[in-house]
Amino acid sequence: NFMLTQPHSVSESPGKTVTISCTRSSGSIASNYVQWYQQRPGSSPTTVIYEDNQRPSGVPDRFSGSIDSSSNSASLTISGLKTEDEADYYCQSYDSSNHGVFGGGTKLTVL
Amino acid sequence: EVQLVESGGGLVQPGRSLRLSCAASGFTFDDYAMHWVRQAPGKGLEWVSGISWNSGSIGYADSVKGRFTISRDNAKNSLYLQMNSLRAEDMALYYCAKGPGYSSGWYDYWGQGTLVTVSS
């Protein structure tokens, strides 16, 4: 099966833009949709991006997702950073049998 | 409002068994795939198992295959995870998660989790 690799941590200032990458180890990133989940400390994960670039209702348009076949990676971009965005972010995809695969998670610090 | 409430976690000795339950409400349970995802203390998320709407398609992570069994009772709006031969590395917070369709590989709603502690 494939793996998804994320940076361990990123940090940026309020109001700025940050991008978190997620690289697929084998097979095409476009083979199966990529999702992004936000997990604040002590809370359950919530979906911020699904199907590569779709936002659930209630998620601000400051959050956007994309995939890049040339680098075989997905990206989560958060613009106009707020302190409330500080959380762990996980990318996730699945194989042809719907077996889930998560990235290791990225800790976003907004300082 | 979608609600997923897990139960059944607790302290168990290595080699013993435990059965987790997830009570679902706020949606038509038998229209959706369901999954278990776990998170070891201080670690990342790990998909454990998933089941399609009619139990026709079931999958397991290699780490639990042969030891864990997922099932659902659509009449009771409930999801289960039977965990046998538990190991120290199974210790984690176990989340019940709903898929967005009949048979799907991602999760649109999550429960609050139930903690499984494996220790002698």
Coordinates of N, CA and C in Angstrom, one line a residue:
Chain A
N1 N 0.8 -1.2 0.0 CA 0.0 0.0 0.0 C 0.9 1.3 0.0
F2 N 0.3 2.4 -0.2 CA 1.0 3.6 -0.3 C 1.1 4.3 1.0
M3 N 1.9 5.3 1.1 CA 2.0 6.2 2.3 C 1.8 7.6 1.9
L4 N 1.4 8.4 2.9 CA 1.2 9.8 2.7 C 2.2 10.5 3.7
T5 N 3.0 11.4 3.2 CA 4.0 12.1 4.0 C 3.8 13.6 4.1
Q6 N 3.7 14.0 5.4 CA 3.4 15.4 5.7 C 4.6 16.0 6.5
P7 N 4.8 17.3 6.4 CA 5.8 17.9 7.3 C 5.3 17.7 8.8
H8 N 6.3 17.6 9.7 CA 5.9 17.4 11.1 C 5.2 18.6 11.7
S9 N 5.7 19.8 11.3 CA 5.2 21.0 11.8 C 5.4 22.2 10.9
V10 N 4.6 23.2 11.0 CA 4.7 24.4 10.3 C 4.3 25.5 11.2
S11 N 4.8 26.7 11.0 CA 4.4 27.9 11.8 C 4.3 29.1 10.9
E12 N 3.4 30.0 11.3 CA 3.2 31.2 10.5 C 2.5 32.2 11.4
S13 N 2.6 33.5 11.0 CA 2.0 34.5 11.8 C 0.5 34.7 11.4
P14 N -0.3 35.3 12.3 CA -1.7 35.6 12.0 C -1.8 36.5 10.8
G15 N -2.8 36.2 10.0 CA -3.0 37.0 8.8 C -2.2 36.5 7.6
K16 N -1.2 35.7 7.8 CA -0.5 35.2 6.7 C -1.1 34.0 6.1
T17 N -0.4 33.4 5.1 CA -0.9 32.2 4.4 C 0.1 31.1 4.6
V18 N -0.4 29.9 4.9 CA 0.4 28.7 5.1 C -0.1 27.6 4.2
T19 N 0.9 26.8 3.7 CA 0.5 25.6 2.9 C 1.1 24.4 3.5
I20 N 0.3 23.3 3.6 CA 0.8 22.1 4.2 C 0.8 21.0 3.0
S21 N 1.9 20.3 2.8 CA 1.9 19.4 1.7 C 1.7 18.0 2.2
C22 N 1.3 17.1 1.3 CA 1.0 15.7 1.6 C 1.5 14.9 0.3
T23 N 2.5 14.2 0.4 CA 3.1 13.5 -0.8 C 2.8 12.0 -0.7
R24 N 2.3 11.5 -1.8 CA 1.9 10.1 -1.9 C 3.1 9.3 -2.4
S25 N 3.4 8.2 -1.7 CA 4.7 7.4 -2.0 C 4.6 6.6 -3.3
S26 N 3.5 6.1 -3.6 CA 3.4 5.3 -4.8 C 1.9 5.3 -5.4
G27 N 1.8 5.1 -6.6 CA 0.5 5.3 -7.3 C 0.2 6.8 -7.4
S28 N -0.7 7.1 -8.3 CA -1.0 8.5 -8.6 C -1.9 9.2 -7.5
I29 N -1.5 10.4 -7.1 CA -2.3 11.2 -6.1 C -3.7 11.4 -6.6
A30 N -3.9 11.3 -7.9 CA -5.2 11.5 -8.5 C -6.0 10.3 -8.5
S31 N -5.5 9.2 -8.1 CA -6.2 7.9 -8.2 C -7.4 7.9 -7.2
N32 N -7.2 8.5 -6.1 CA -8.3 8.5 -5.1 C -8.3 9.8 -4.4
Y33 N -9.5 10.3 -4.1 CA -9.6 11.6 -3.5 C -8.8 11.8 -2.2
V34 N -8.4 13.0 -2.0 CA -7.6 13.4 -0.8 C -8.5 14.2 0.1
Q35 N -8.5 14.0 1.4 CA -9.2 14.7 2.4 C -8.2 15.4 3.4
W36 N -8.7 16.4 4.0 CA -7.9 17.0 5.1 C -8.8 17.2 6.3
Y37 N -8.2 16.8 7.5 CA -9.0 16.8 8.7 C -8.2 17.7 9.7
Q38 N -8.9 18.5 10.4 CA -8.4 19.4 11.4 C -8.7 18.8 12.8
Q39 N -7.7 18.7 13.7 CA -7.9 18.2 15.0 C -7.3 19.2 16.0
R40 N -8.2 19.9 16.7 CA -7.7 20.8 17.8 C -7.5 19.9 19.0
P41 N -6.6 20.4 19.9 CA -6.2 19.7 21.1 C -7.5 19.2 21.9
G42 N -7.5 18.0 22.2 CA -8.6 17.4 23.0 C -9.9 17.2 22.3
S43 N -9.9 17.4 21.0 CA -11.1 17.3 20.2 C -11.0 16.2 19.1
S44 N -12.2 15.8 18.6 CA -12.2 14.8 17.5 C -11.8 15.6 16.2
P45 N -11.4 14.8 15.2 CA -11.1 15.4 13.9 C -12.4 15.9 13.3
T46 N -12.2 17.0 12.5 CA -13.3 17.4 11.6 C -12.8 17.6 10.2
T47 N -13.7 17.5 9.2 CA -13.3 17.6 7.8 C -13.2 19.0 7.4
V48 N -12.1 19.5 6.9 CA -12.0 20.8 6.3 C -12.0 20.8 4.8
I49 N -11.5 19.8 4.2 CA -11.5 19.6 2.7 C -11.8 18.1 2.4
Y50 N -12.7 17.9 1.4 CA -12.9 16.6 1.0 C -12.8 16.5 -0.5
E51 N -12.6 15.4 -1.1 CA -12.6 15.2 -2.5 C -11.6 16.2 -3.2
D52 N -10.4 16.3 -2.7 CA -9.3 17.1 -3.1 C -9.4 18.6 -2.8
N53 N -10.6 19.2 -3.1 CA -10.7 20.6 -3.1 C -12.1 21.1 -2.7
Q54 N -12.9 20.3 -2.1 CA -14.3 20.7 -1.7 C -14.3 21.0 -0.2
R55 N -15.0 22.1 0.1 CA -15.2 22.5 1.5 C -16.5 22.2 2.0
P56 N -16.6 21.5 3.2 CA -17.9 21.3 3.8 C -18.6 22.6 4.2
S57 N -19.9 22.6 4.2 CA -20.5 23.8 4.7 C -20.1 24.1 6.1
G58 N -19.8 25.4 6.3 CA -19.4 25.9 7.6 C -17.9 26.1 7.7
V59 N -17.1 25.5 6.8 CA -15.7 25.7 6.7 C -15.4 27.0 5.9
P60 N -14.7 27.9 6.5 CA -14.5 29.2 5.8 C -13.7 29.0 4.5
D61 N -13.9 29.9 3.6 CA -13.2 29.8 2.3 C -11.7 30.2 2.4
R62 N -11.3 30.5 3.6 CA -9.8 30.6 3.8 C -9.1 29.3 3.6
F63 N -9.8 28.2 3.7 CA -9.3 26.9 3.6 C -9.5 26.4 2.1
S64 N -8.4 26.0 1.5 CA -8.5 25.4 0.1 C -7.6 24.2 -0.1
G65 N -8.0 23.3 -0.9 CA -7.2 22.2 -1.2 C -6.9 22.0 -2.7
S66 N -5.8 21.3 -3.0 CA -5.5 21.1 -4.4 C -4.6 19.8 -4.5
I67 N -4.5 19.3 -5.7 CA -3.5 18.2 -5.9 C -2.6 18.6 -7.1
D68 N -1.4 18.0 -7.1 CA -0.4 18.3 -8.1 C 0.1 17.0 -8.6
S69 N -0.2 16.6 -9.8 CA 0.2 15.3 -10.3 C 1.7 15.3 -10.5
S70 N 2.3 16.4 -10.9 CA 3.7 16.5 -11.2 C 4.6 16.1 -10.0
S71 N 4.1 16.5 -8.8 CA 4.9 16.2 -7.5 C 4.2 15.1 -6.8
N72 N 3.1 14.6 -7.3 CA 2.3 13.5 -6.7 C 1.9 13.9 -5.3
S73 N 1.5 15.1 -5.1 CA 1.2 15.6 -3.8 C -0.1 16.4 -3.7
A74 N -0.7 16.5 -2.6 CA -1.8 17.3 -2.3 C -1.4 18.4 -1.3
S75 N -2.1 19.5 -1.3 CA -1.8 20.6 -0.5 C -3.1 21.2 0.2
L76 N -2.9 21.6 1.4 CA -3.9 22.4 2.1 C -3.4 23.8 2.3
T77 N -4.1 24.8 1.9 CA -3.7 26.2 2.0 C -4.7 26.9 2.9
I78 N -4.1 27.6 3.9 CA -5.0 28.4 4.8 C -4.5 29.8 4.7
S79 N -5.4 30.7 4.3 CA -5.0 32.1 4.1 C -5.6 32.9 5.3
G80 N -5.1 34.1 5.5 CA -5.7 34.9 6.6 C -5.7 34.2 7.9
L81 N -4.5 33.6 8.2 CA -4.4 32.8 9.4 C -5.0 33.4 10.7
K82 N -5.7 32.6 11.4 CA -6.2 33.1 12.7 C -5.7 32.1 13.8
T83 N -5.6 32.6 15.0 CA -5.1 31.8 16.1 C -6.0 30.5 16.3
E84 N -7.2 30.6 15.9 CA -8.1 29.4 16.1 C -7.8 28.3 15.1
D85 N -6.9 28.7 14.1 CA -6.5 27.6 13.1 C -5.4 26.7 13.7
E86 N -4.9 27.1 14.8 CA -3.8 26.3 15.4 C -4.4 24.9 15.8
A87 N -3.8 23.9 15.2 CA -4.3 22.5 15.3 C -3.4 21.6 14.6
D88 N -3.7 20.3 14.7 CA -3.0 19.3 13.9 C -3.9 19.1 12.6
Y89 N -3.2 18.9 11.5 CA -3.9 18.7 10.2 C -3.4 17.4 9.6
Y90 N -4.4 16.5 9.2 CA -4.1 15.2 8.6 C -4.6 15.1 7.2
C91 N -3.8 14.7 6.3 CA -4.3 14.4 5.0 C -4.7 12.9 5.0
Q92 N -5.6 12.5 4.1 CA -6.1 11.2 4.1 C -6.6 10.8 2.7
S93 N -6.3 9.6 2.3 CA -6.8 9.1 1.1 C -7.1 7.6 1.3
Y94 N -7.4 6.8 0.3 CA -7.8 5.5 0.5 C -7.4 4.7 -0.8
D95 N -7.4 3.3 -0.6 CA -7.0 2.5 -1.8 C -8.3 2.1 -2.5
S96 N -8.1 1.2 -3.5 CA -9.2 0.7 -4.3 C -10.3 -0.1 -3.5
S97 N -9.9 -0.5 -2.3 CA -10.8 -1.3 -1.4 C -11.4 -0.4 -0.3
N98 N -11.2 0.9 -0.4 CA -11.6 1.9 0.6 C -10.9 1.7 1.9
H99 N -9.7 1.1 1.9 CA -8.9 1.1 3.1 C -8.3 2.5 3.3
G100 N -8.5 3.1 4.4 CA -8.0 4.4 4.6 C -6.5 4.5 4.9
V101 N -5.9 5.6 4.4 CA -4.5 5.9 4.7 C -4.4 7.3 5.1
F102 N -3.7 7.5 6.3 CA -3.5 8.9 6.8 C -2.1 9.3 6.7
G103 N -1.9 10.6 6.5 CA -0.5 11.1 6.7 C -0.2 11.2 8.2
G104 N 1.0 11.5 8.5 CA 1.4 11.5 9.9 C 0.9 12.7 10.7
G105 N 0.4 13.7 10.0 CA -0.1 14.8 10.7 C 0.9 16.0 10.7
T106 N 0.4 17.2 10.6 CA 1.2 18.4 10.7 C 0.7 19.3 11.8
K107 N 1.5 19.7 12.7 CA 1.1 20.6 13.8 C 1.3 22.0 13.2
L108 N 0.2 22.8 13.2 CA 0.2 24.1 12.7 C 0.3 25.1 14.0
T109 N 1.3 25.9 14.0 CA 1.4 26.9 15.1 C 1.2 28.3 14.5
V110 N 0.3 29.0 15.1 CA 0.0 30.4 14.6 C 0.5 31.3 15.7
L111 N 1.7 31.9 15.4 CA 2.3 32.8 16.4 C 2.5 34.2 16.0
Chain B
E1 N -29.2 16.4 13.4 CA -27.8 16.5 13.7 C -27.2 15.1 13.8
V2 N -26.1 14.9 13.1 CA -25.4 13.6 13.2 C -24.8 13.5 14.6
Q3 N -25.0 12.3 15.2 CA -24.4 12.0 16.5 C -23.8 10.6 16.4
L4 N -22.6 10.5 16.8 CA -22.0 9.1 16.9 C -21.4 9.0 18.4
V5 N -21.9 8.1 19.1 CA -21.5 7.9 20.5 C -20.9 6.5 20.7
E6 N -19.6 6.5 21.0 CA -18.8 5.3 21.2 C -18.9 4.9 22.7
S7 N -18.8 3.6 22.9 CA -18.8 3.1 24.3 C -18.1 1.7 24.2
G8 N -17.8 1.2 25.4 CA -17.2 -0.1 25.5 C -15.7 -0.1 25.8
G9 N -15.0 1.1 25.8 CA -13.6 1.1 26.1 C -13.3 0.8 27.6
G10 N -12.1 0.7 27.9 CA -11.7 0.4 29.3 C -10.3 -0.2 29.4
L11 N -10.0 -0.6 30.6 CA -8.7 -1.3 30.8 C -8.9 -2.8 30.6
V12 N -8.0 -3.3 29.8 CA -8.0 -4.8 29.6 C -6.6 -5.3 29.5
Q13 N -6.4 -6.5 30.0 CA -5.1 -7.2 30.0 C -4.7 -7.6 28.6
P14 N -3.4 -7.7 28.3 CA -3.0 -8.2 27.0 C -3.5 -9.6 26.8
G15 N -3.9 -9.9 25.6 CA -4.5 -11.2 25.2 C -6.0 -11.3 25.4
R16 N -6.6 -10.4 26.1 CA -8.0 -10.4 26.4 C -8.8 -9.7 25.3
S17 N -10.1 -9.7 25.4 CA -11.0 -9.2 24.4 C -11.8 -8.0 24.9
L18 N -12.3 -7.2 24.0 CA -13.1 -6.1 24.3 C -14.0 -5.8 23.1
R19 N -15.3 -5.4 23.3 CA -16.2 -5.1 22.2 C -16.6 -3.6 22.3
L20 N -16.3 -2.8 21.3 CA -16.7 -1.5 21.2 C -18.0 -1.3 20.5
S21 N -18.8 -0.3 20.9 CA -20.1 0.0 20.2 C -20.1 1.4 19.8
C22 N -20.9 1.7 18.8 CA -21.1 3.1 18.3 C -22.6 3.3 18.0
A23 N -23.2 4.1 18.8 CA -24.6 4.4 18.6 C -24.8 5.6 17.7
A24 N -25.5 5.4 16.6 CA -25.6 6.5 15.6 C -27.0 7.1 15.6
S25 N -27.1 8.4 15.4 CA -28.4 9.0 15.3 C -28.3 10.3 14.4
G26 N -29.4 10.8 13.9 CA -29.4 12.0 13.2 C -29.3 11.8 11.7
F27 N -29.2 10.5 11.2 CA -29.1 10.2 9.8 C -29.6 8.8 9.6
T28 N -29.9 8.5 8.3 CA -30.4 7.1 8.0 C -29.2 6.2 7.9
F29 N -29.0 5.5 9.1 CA -27.8 4.7 9.3 C -27.5 3.7 8.2
D30 N -28.5 3.0 7.7 CA -28.3 2.0 6.7 C -28.0 2.5 5.3
D31 N -27.8 3.8 5.2 CA -27.5 4.3 3.9 C -26.0 4.6 3.7
Y32 N -25.2 4.4 4.8 CA -23.9 4.9 4.8 C -22.9 3.8 5.3
A33 N -21.7 3.9 4.7 CA -20.5 3.1 5.3 C -20.1 3.7 6.6
M34 N -19.5 2.9 7.4 CA -19.0 3.3 8.7 C -17.6 2.7 8.9
H35 N -16.8 3.4 9.7 CA -15.4 3.1 10.0 C -15.0 3.2 11.4
W36 N -14.0 2.5 11.8 CA -13.3 2.8 13.1 C -11.9 3.3 12.7
V37 N -11.5 4.4 13.4 CA -10.2 5.0 13.3 C -9.7 5.1 14.7
R38 N -8.4 4.9 14.9 CA -7.8 5.0 16.3 C -6.7 6.0 16.3
Q39 N -6.4 6.4 17.5 CA -5.3 7.3 17.8 C -4.6 7.0 19.1
A40 N -3.4 6.5 19.0 CA -2.6 6.1 20.1 C -2.2 7.4 20.8
P41 N -2.0 7.4 22.1 CA -1.7 8.6 22.9 C -0.5 9.4 22.3
G42 N -0.8 10.6 21.9 CA 0.2 11.5 21.4 C 0.6 11.2 20.0
K43 N -0.1 10.3 19.3 CA 0.3 9.9 18.0 C -0.8 10.3 16.9
G44 N -0.6 9.9 15.7 CA -1.5 10.3 14.6 C -2.7 9.3 14.5
L45 N -3.5 9.6 13.4 CA -4.7 8.8 13.2 C -4.3 7.6 12.4
E46 N -5.0 6.5 12.7 CA -4.8 5.2 12.0 C -6.1 4.6 11.7
W47 N -6.4 4.4 10.4 CA -7.7 3.7 10.0 C -7.6 2.2 10.5
V48 N -8.6 1.7 11.1 CA -8.6 0.4 11.6 C -9.5 -0.6 10.8
S49 N -10.7 -0.1 10.5 CA -11.6 -1.0 9.8 C -12.8 -0.3 9.2
G50 N -13.4 -0.8 8.2 CA -14.6 -0.1 7.6 C -15.6 -1.2 7.1
I51 N -16.8 -0.8 7.0 CA -17.9 -1.7 6.6 C -18.9 -0.9 5.7
S52 N -19.3 -1.5 4.6 CA -20.3 -0.8 3.8 C -21.7 -0.8 4.4
W53 N -22.6 -0.1 3.7 CA -23.9 0.0 4.3 C -24.6 -1.3 4.6
N54 N -24.4 -2.3 3.7 CA -25.1 -3.6 3.9 C -24.2 -4.7 4.4
S55 N -23.0 -4.3 4.9 CA -22.0 -5.3 5.4 C -21.4 -6.1 4.3
G56 N -21.7 -5.8 3.0 CA -21.2 -6.6 1.9 C -19.7 -6.4 1.6
S57 N -19.2 -5.3 2.1 CA -17.8 -5.0 1.9 C -17.2 -4.6 3.2
I58 N -16.2 -5.3 3.6 CA -15.5 -5.1 4.9 C -14.0 -5.1 4.7
G59 N -13.3 -4.2 5.4 CA -11.9 -4.2 5.3 C -11.2 -3.9 6.7
Y60 N -10.0 -4.4 6.8 CA -9.2 -4.2 8.0 C -7.8 -3.7 7.7
A61 N -7.2 -2.9 8.6 CA -5.8 -2.6 8.5 C -5.0 -3.9 8.8
D62 N -3.8 -4.0 8.2 CA -3.0 -5.2 8.4 C -2.7 -5.4 9.9
S63 N -2.6 -4.3 10.6 CA -2.2 -4.4 12.0 C -3.3 -5.1 12.9
V64 N -4.5 -5.2 12.4 CA -5.6 -5.8 13.2 C -6.2 -7.0 12.5
K65 N -5.9 -7.3 11.3 CA -6.5 -8.3 10.5 C -6.4 -9.7 11.3
G66 N -7.4 -10.4 11.4 CA -7.4 -11.7 12.1 C -7.7 -11.6 13.5
R67 N -7.6 -10.4 14.1 CA -7.9 -10.2 15.5 C -9.2 -9.4 15.8
F68 N -9.4 -8.4 14.9 CA -10.6 -7.6 15.1 C -11.7 -7.9 14.1
T69 N -12.9 -7.7 14.5 CA -14.1 -8.0 13.6 C -15.0 -6.8 13.7
I70 N -15.3 -6.2 12.6 CA -16.3 -5.1 12.5 C -17.7 -5.7 12.1
S71 N -18.7 -5.1 12.7 CA -20.0 -5.5 12.3 C -21.0 -4.3 12.5
R72 N -22.2 -4.4 12.0 CA -23.2 -3.4 12.2 C -24.6 -4.0 12.3
D73 N -25.4 -3.4 13.0 CA -26.8 -3.8 13.1 C -27.7 -2.6 12.7
N74 N -28.1 -2.6 11.5 CA -28.9 -1.5 10.9 C -30.2 -1.3 11.6
A75 N -30.8 -2.3 12.2 CA -32.0 -2.2 12.9 C -31.8 -1.4 14.2
K76 N -30.6 -1.5 14.7 CA -30.3 -0.8 16.0 C -29.5 0.4 15.8
N77 N -29.2 0.8 14.5 CA -28.4 2.0 14.2 C -27.1 1.9 15.0
S78 N -26.4 0.8 15.0 CA -25.2 0.6 15.8 C -24.1 -0.1 15.0
L79 N -22.9 0.3 15.3 CA -21.7 -0.2 14.7 C -20.9 -0.8 15.9
Y80 N -20.2 -1.9 15.6 CA -19.4 -2.6 16.6 C -18.0 -2.9 16.1
L81 N -17.1 -3.1 17.1 CA -15.8 -3.6 16.8 C -15.4 -4.6 17.9
Q82 N -15.3 -5.9 17.5 CA -14.9 -6.9 18.4 C -13.4 -7.0 18.3
M83 N -12.7 -6.8 19.5 CA -11.3 -6.8 19.5 C -10.8 -8.0 20.3
N84 N -10.1 -8.9 19.7 CA -9.6 -10.1 20.4 C -8.0 -10.0 20.4
S85 N -7.5 -10.8 21.3 CA -6.0 -10.9 21.4 C -5.4 -9.5 21.5
L86 N -5.8 -8.7 22.3 CA -5.4 -7.3 22.4 C -3.9 -7.2 22.8
R87 N -3.2 -6.3 22.2 CA -1.8 -6.1 22.5 C -1.6 -4.6 23.0
A88 N -0.4 -4.4 23.6 CA -0.1 -3.1 24.1 C -0.2 -2.0 23.0
E89 N 0.1 -2.4 21.8 CA 0.1 -1.4 20.7 C -1.3 -1.1 20.2
D90 N -2.3 -1.8 20.7 CA -3.7 -1.5 20.4 C -4.3 -0.4 21.3
M91 N -3.5 0.0 22.3 CA -4.0 1.0 23.2 C -4.1 2.3 22.5
A92 N -5.3 2.9 22.5 CA -5.6 4.1 21.7 C -7.0 4.6 22.0
L93 N -7.3 5.8 21.5 CA -8.7 6.3 21.5 C -9.3 5.8 20.2
Y94 N -10.4 5.2 20.3 CA -11.0 4.6 19.1 C -12.2 5.5 18.7
Y95 N -12.2 6.0 17.5 CA -13.3 6.8 16.9 C -14.1 6.0 16.0
C96 N -15.4 6.2 16.1 CA -16.4 5.8 15.1 C -16.5 6.9 14.1
A97 N -16.5 6.6 12.8 CA -16.6 7.7 11.8 C -17.6 7.2 10.7
K98 N -18.3 8.2 10.3 CA -19.3 7.9 9.2 C -18.8 8.3 7.8
G99 N -19.0 7.4 6.9 CA -18.7 7.7 5.5 C -19.8 8.6 4.8
P100 N -19.4 9.2 3.7 CA -20.4 10.1 3.1 C -21.3 9.4 2.1
G101 N -21.1 8.0 1.9 CA -21.9 7.3 1.0 C -22.0 5.8 1.4
Y102 N -22.7 5.1 0.5 CA -22.9 3.6 0.8 C -21.6 2.9 1.1
S103 N -20.6 3.2 0.3 CA -19.3 2.5 0.4 C -18.2 3.5 0.1
S104 N -17.6 4.1 1.1 CA -16.7 5.2 0.9 C -15.5 5.1 1.8
G105 N -14.4 5.7 1.3 CA -13.1 5.6 1.9 C -12.7 6.8 2.7
W106 N -13.6 7.7 3.0 CA -13.3 8.8 3.9 C -14.5 9.1 4.8
Y107 N -14.3 10.1 5.6 CA -15.2 10.3 6.8 C -15.7 11.7 7.0
D108 N -17.0 11.8 7.0 CA -17.5 13.2 7.2 C -18.0 13.6 8.6
Y109 N -18.2 12.6 9.4 CA -18.5 12.9 10.8 C -17.8 11.9 11.7
W110 N -17.4 12.3 12.9 CA -16.6 11.5 13.8 C -17.3 11.6 15.2
G111 N -17.2 10.5 16.0 CA -17.6 10.5 17.3 C -16.5 11.2 18.2
Q112 N -16.8 11.1 19.5 CA -15.8 11.6 20.5 C -14.8 10.6 20.9
G113 N -15.0 9.4 20.6 CA -14.0 8.3 20.9 C -14.2 7.6 22.2
T114 N -13.7 6.4 22.3 CA -13.7 5.6 23.5 C -12.3 5.1 23.7
L115 N -11.8 5.2 24.9 CA -10.4 4.9 25.2 C -10.2 3.4 25.6
V116 N -9.3 2.8 24.9 CA -8.9 1.4 25.2 C -7.5 1.4 25.8
T117 N -7.4 0.9 26.9 CA -6.1 0.8 27.6 C -5.7 -0.7 27.8
V118 N -4.6 -1.1 27.2 CA -4.2 -2.5 27.3 C -2.9 -2.5 28.2
S119 N -3.1 -3.1 29.4 CA -2.0 -3.2 30.3 C -2.3 -4.3 31.3
S120 N -1.2 -4.9 31.8 CA -1.4 -5.9 32.8 C -1.3 -5.3 34.2

